[in-house]
Short mmCIF file of C-alpha atoms in Angstrom, two decimals:
data_model
loop_
_atom_site.label_atom_id
_atom_site.label_comp_id
_atom_site.label_asym_id
_atom_site.label_seq_id
_atom_site.Cartn_x
_atom_site.Cartn_y
_atom_site.Cartn_z
CA UNK A 1 7.22 5.46 -18.13
CA UNK A 2 4.91 6.79 -20.80
CA UNK A 3 1.69 8.38 -19.60
CA UNK A 4 -0.41 6.79 -22.34
CA UNK A 5 0.14 3.20 -21.24
CA UNK A 6 -2.95 1.06 -21.03
CA UNK A 7 -3.97 -0.56 -17.77
CA UNK A 8 -3.06 -3.98 -19.20
CA UNK A 9 0.40 -2.76 -20.23
CA UNK A 10 0.96 -1.34 -16.75
CA UNK A 11 -0.08 -4.70 -15.30
CA UNK A 12 2.47 -6.43 -17.56
CA UNK A 13 5.21 -4.03 -16.41
CA UNK A 14 4.36 -4.80 -12.77
CA UNK A 15 4.55 -8.55 -13.47
CA UNK A 16 7.89 -8.14 -15.23
CA UNK A 17 9.26 -6.20 -12.27
CA UNK A 18 8.02 -8.80 -9.76
CA UNK A 19 9.61 -11.62 -11.77
CA UNK A 20 12.81 -9.59 -11.98
CA UNK A 21 12.83 -9.24 -8.18
CA UNK A 22 12.24 -12.97 -7.72
CA UNK A 23 15.18 -13.77 -9.98
CA UNK A 24 17.65 -11.08 -8.97
CA UNK A 25 16.72 -10.49 -5.33
CA UNK A 26 15.80 -14.00 -4.24
CA UNK A 27 17.61 -13.42 -0.94
CA UNK A 28 14.96 -10.79 -0.13
CA UNK A 29 11.82 -11.94 -1.95
CA UNK A 30 10.25 -15.38 -2.18
CA UNK A 31 7.34 -16.77 -4.18
CA UNK A 32 4.86 -15.18 -1.77
CA UNK A 33 5.51 -11.97 -3.68
CA UNK A 34 3.52 -13.51 -6.54
CA UNK A 35 0.61 -14.09 -4.18
CA UNK A 36 0.86 -10.48 -2.99
CA UNK A 37 0.80 -9.27 -6.59
CA UNK A 38 -2.22 -11.44 -7.38
CA UNK A 39 -4.08 -10.16 -4.32
CA UNK A 40 -3.28 -6.58 -5.31
CA UNK A 41 -4.77 -7.07 -8.76
CA UNK A 42 -7.88 -8.64 -7.20
CA UNK A 43 -8.53 -5.85 -4.66
CA UNK A 44 -7.58 -2.88 -6.83
CA UNK A 45 -10.09 -1.83 -9.45
CA UNK A 46 -9.25 -0.77 -13.00
CA UNK A 47 -9.84 2.98 -12.38
CA UNK A 48 -7.35 2.76 -9.49
CA UNK A 49 -4.74 1.11 -11.72
CA UNK A 50 -5.42 3.53 -14.59
CA UNK A 51 -4.39 6.58 -12.52
CA UNK A 52 -1.20 5.06 -11.09
CA UNK A 53 2.01 4.13 -12.85
CA UNK A 54 3.56 0.66 -12.77
CA UNK A 55 6.29 1.84 -10.40
CA UNK A 56 3.73 2.98 -7.80
CA UNK A 57 1.79 -0.28 -8.03
CA UNK A 58 5.02 -2.28 -7.73
CA UNK A 59 5.98 -0.25 -4.66
CA UNK A 60 2.62 -0.98 -3.01
CA UNK A 61 2.92 -4.72 -3.75
CA UNK A 62 6.50 -4.97 -2.45
CA UNK A 63 5.74 -2.97 0.68
CA UNK A 64 2.64 -5.07 1.40
CA UNK A 65 4.80 -8.19 0.98
CA UNK A 66 7.39 -6.79 3.39
CA UNK A 67 4.79 -5.67 5.95
CA UNK A 68 3.04 -9.07 5.88
CA UNK A 69 6.36 -10.89 6.48
CA UNK A 70 7.39 -8.44 9.19
CA UNK A 71 4.03 -8.62 10.98
CA UNK A 72 3.92 -12.41 10.91
CA UNK A 73 7.47 -12.75 12.26
CA UNK A 74 7.06 -9.96 14.83
CA UNK A 75 3.84 -11.43 16.22
CA UNK A 76 5.40 -14.91 16.36
CA UNK A 77 8.58 -13.65 18.04
CA UNK A 78 7.23 -11.13 20.52
CA UNK A 79 3.58 -11.41 21.40
CA UNK A 80 0.33 -12.58 19.91
CA UNK A 81 -1.56 -10.27 22.25
CA UNK A 82 0.12 -7.03 21.15
CA UNK A 83 -0.76 -4.81 18.23
CA UNK A 84 1.87 -3.81 15.70
CA UNK A 85 1.43 -1.17 13.00
CA UNK A 86 3.79 -0.40 10.13
CA UNK A 87 3.34 2.55 7.82
CA UNK A 88 5.24 4.00 4.90
CA UNK A 89 4.52 7.39 3.31
CA UNK A 90 5.44 8.04 -0.30
CA UNK A 91 4.86 10.86 -2.72
CA UNK A 92 2.62 9.75 -5.58
CA UNK A 93 1.77 11.44 -8.85
CA UNK A 94 -1.70 10.61 -10.16
CA UNK A 95 -2.59 11.07 -13.81
CA UNK A 96 -6.08 11.44 -15.15
CA UNK A 97 -5.91 12.32 -18.83
CA UNK A 98 -3.73 15.40 -19.19
CA UNK A 99 -4.11 16.34 -15.52
CA UNK A 100 -1.51 15.44 -12.95
CA UNK A 101 -2.02 15.58 -9.18
CA UNK A 102 0.55 15.08 -6.41
CA UNK A 103 -0.70 13.22 -3.34
CA UNK A 104 0.71 11.27 -0.42
CA UNK A 105 0.35 7.49 -0.46
CA UNK A 106 0.05 5.67 2.87
CA UNK A 107 0.95 2.00 2.87
CA UNK A 108 -0.15 0.40 6.14
CA UNK A 109 0.14 -3.01 7.75
CA UNK A 110 -1.54 -3.93 11.04
CA UNK A 111 -2.18 -7.10 12.97
CA UNK A 112 -5.59 -7.50 14.54
CA UNK A 113 -5.99 -9.22 17.88
CA UNK A 114 -9.53 -10.47 17.22
CA UNK A 115 -11.43 -11.49 14.08
CA UNK A 116 -14.11 -8.81 14.41
CA UNK A 117 -11.69 -5.85 14.44
CA UNK A 118 -11.39 -3.55 11.46
CA UNK A 119 -9.64 -0.40 10.34
CA UNK A 120 -10.93 1.61 7.38
CA UNK A 121 -9.88 4.69 5.47
CA UNK A 122 -12.05 6.96 7.64
CA UNK A 123 -10.22 5.75 10.75
CA UNK A 124 -6.83 6.37 9.17
CA UNK A 125 -7.99 9.83 8.05
CA UNK A 126 -9.08 10.69 11.60
CA UNK A 127 -5.63 9.69 12.89
CA UNK A 128 -3.85 11.67 10.15
CA UNK A 129 -5.98 14.74 10.90
CA UNK A 130 -4.50 14.78 14.41
CA UNK A 131 -1.27 15.89 12.71
CA UNK A 132 -2.41 17.42 9.41
CA UNK A 133 -5.87 18.94 9.62
CA UNK A 134 -6.28 20.14 6.03
CA UNK A 135 -6.33 16.75 4.26
CA UNK A 136 -8.85 14.44 2.61
CA UNK A 137 -8.69 10.88 1.33
CA UNK A 138 -8.36 10.76 -2.46
CA UNK A 139 -11.57 9.26 -3.79
CA UNK A 140 -11.12 5.68 -5.02
CA UNK A 141 -7.62 5.33 -3.56
CA UNK A 142 -8.43 2.98 -0.67
CA UNK A 143 -7.60 -0.69 -1.10
CA UNK A 144 -7.51 -3.33 1.61
CA UNK A 145 -6.10 -6.84 1.69
CA UNK A 146 -6.94 -8.92 4.75
CA UNK A 147 -5.48 -12.41 5.16
CA UNK A 148 -7.66 -15.51 5.29
CA UNK A 149 -7.51 -15.70 9.10
CA UNK A 150 -8.48 -12.03 9.29
CA UNK A 151 -5.60 -11.07 11.56
CA UNK A 152 -3.20 -9.32 9.17
CA UNK A 153 -4.60 -6.32 7.32
CA UNK A 154 -2.71 -4.45 4.61
CA UNK A 155 -4.04 -1.15 3.31
CA UNK A 156 -3.23 1.57 0.91
CA UNK A 157 -4.79 4.99 0.60
CA UNK A 158 -3.84 8.40 -0.60
CA UNK A 159 -4.39 11.74 1.02
CA UNK A 160 -4.37 15.17 -0.54
CA UNK A 161 -4.32 18.64 0.88
CA UNK A 162 -7.53 20.62 0.50
CA UNK A 163 -5.53 23.41 -1.15
CA UNK A 164 -3.81 20.91 -3.53
CA UNK A 165 -0.33 21.85 -2.20
CA UNK A 166 2.48 19.31 -2.02
CA UNK A 167 3.41 17.62 1.25
CA UNK A 168 6.64 18.77 2.86
CA UNK A 169 9.27 16.46 4.33
CA UNK A 170 8.33 17.76 7.79
CA UNK A 171 4.69 16.81 7.27
CA UNK A 172 5.68 13.35 6.10
CA UNK A 173 7.90 12.94 9.17
CA UNK A 174 4.99 13.87 11.44
CA UNK A 175 3.04 10.90 10.15
#
């Protein structure tokens, strides 16, 4: 993907990919993927989309879709009074003009047991720091998508090492 793509062109590429998945992978994805994409574009701001490529945004949307489905079915099948958390780590390359920065993206899905519960980027960072102490949240990387009942929360944020080093496979496994 070319680095000079506009935010609107990236958005079009994401839409094309989502429609491709709906046509070619209909056994995996249903029309709720369109809703997930729409929600992503609502909660993510233009500066967020400008620094990330279409592939990264598509990955976030598809993983949020999968986590929402998995959480809803898991809660229905097993227990409404138990908490479930799903997380996926992925290496992300951010571009800001000519500069490129490698960070770790955390895609998270959690079911809340009560309406007044919340989980924010600072809480996730505190948990991550139990395993990797030299990290910070990338400014402007946190997005959150909570369902209308307030019980399923999907998040995305990126962390970076204070020394700007890449994350090893071992560090990713720790999380």
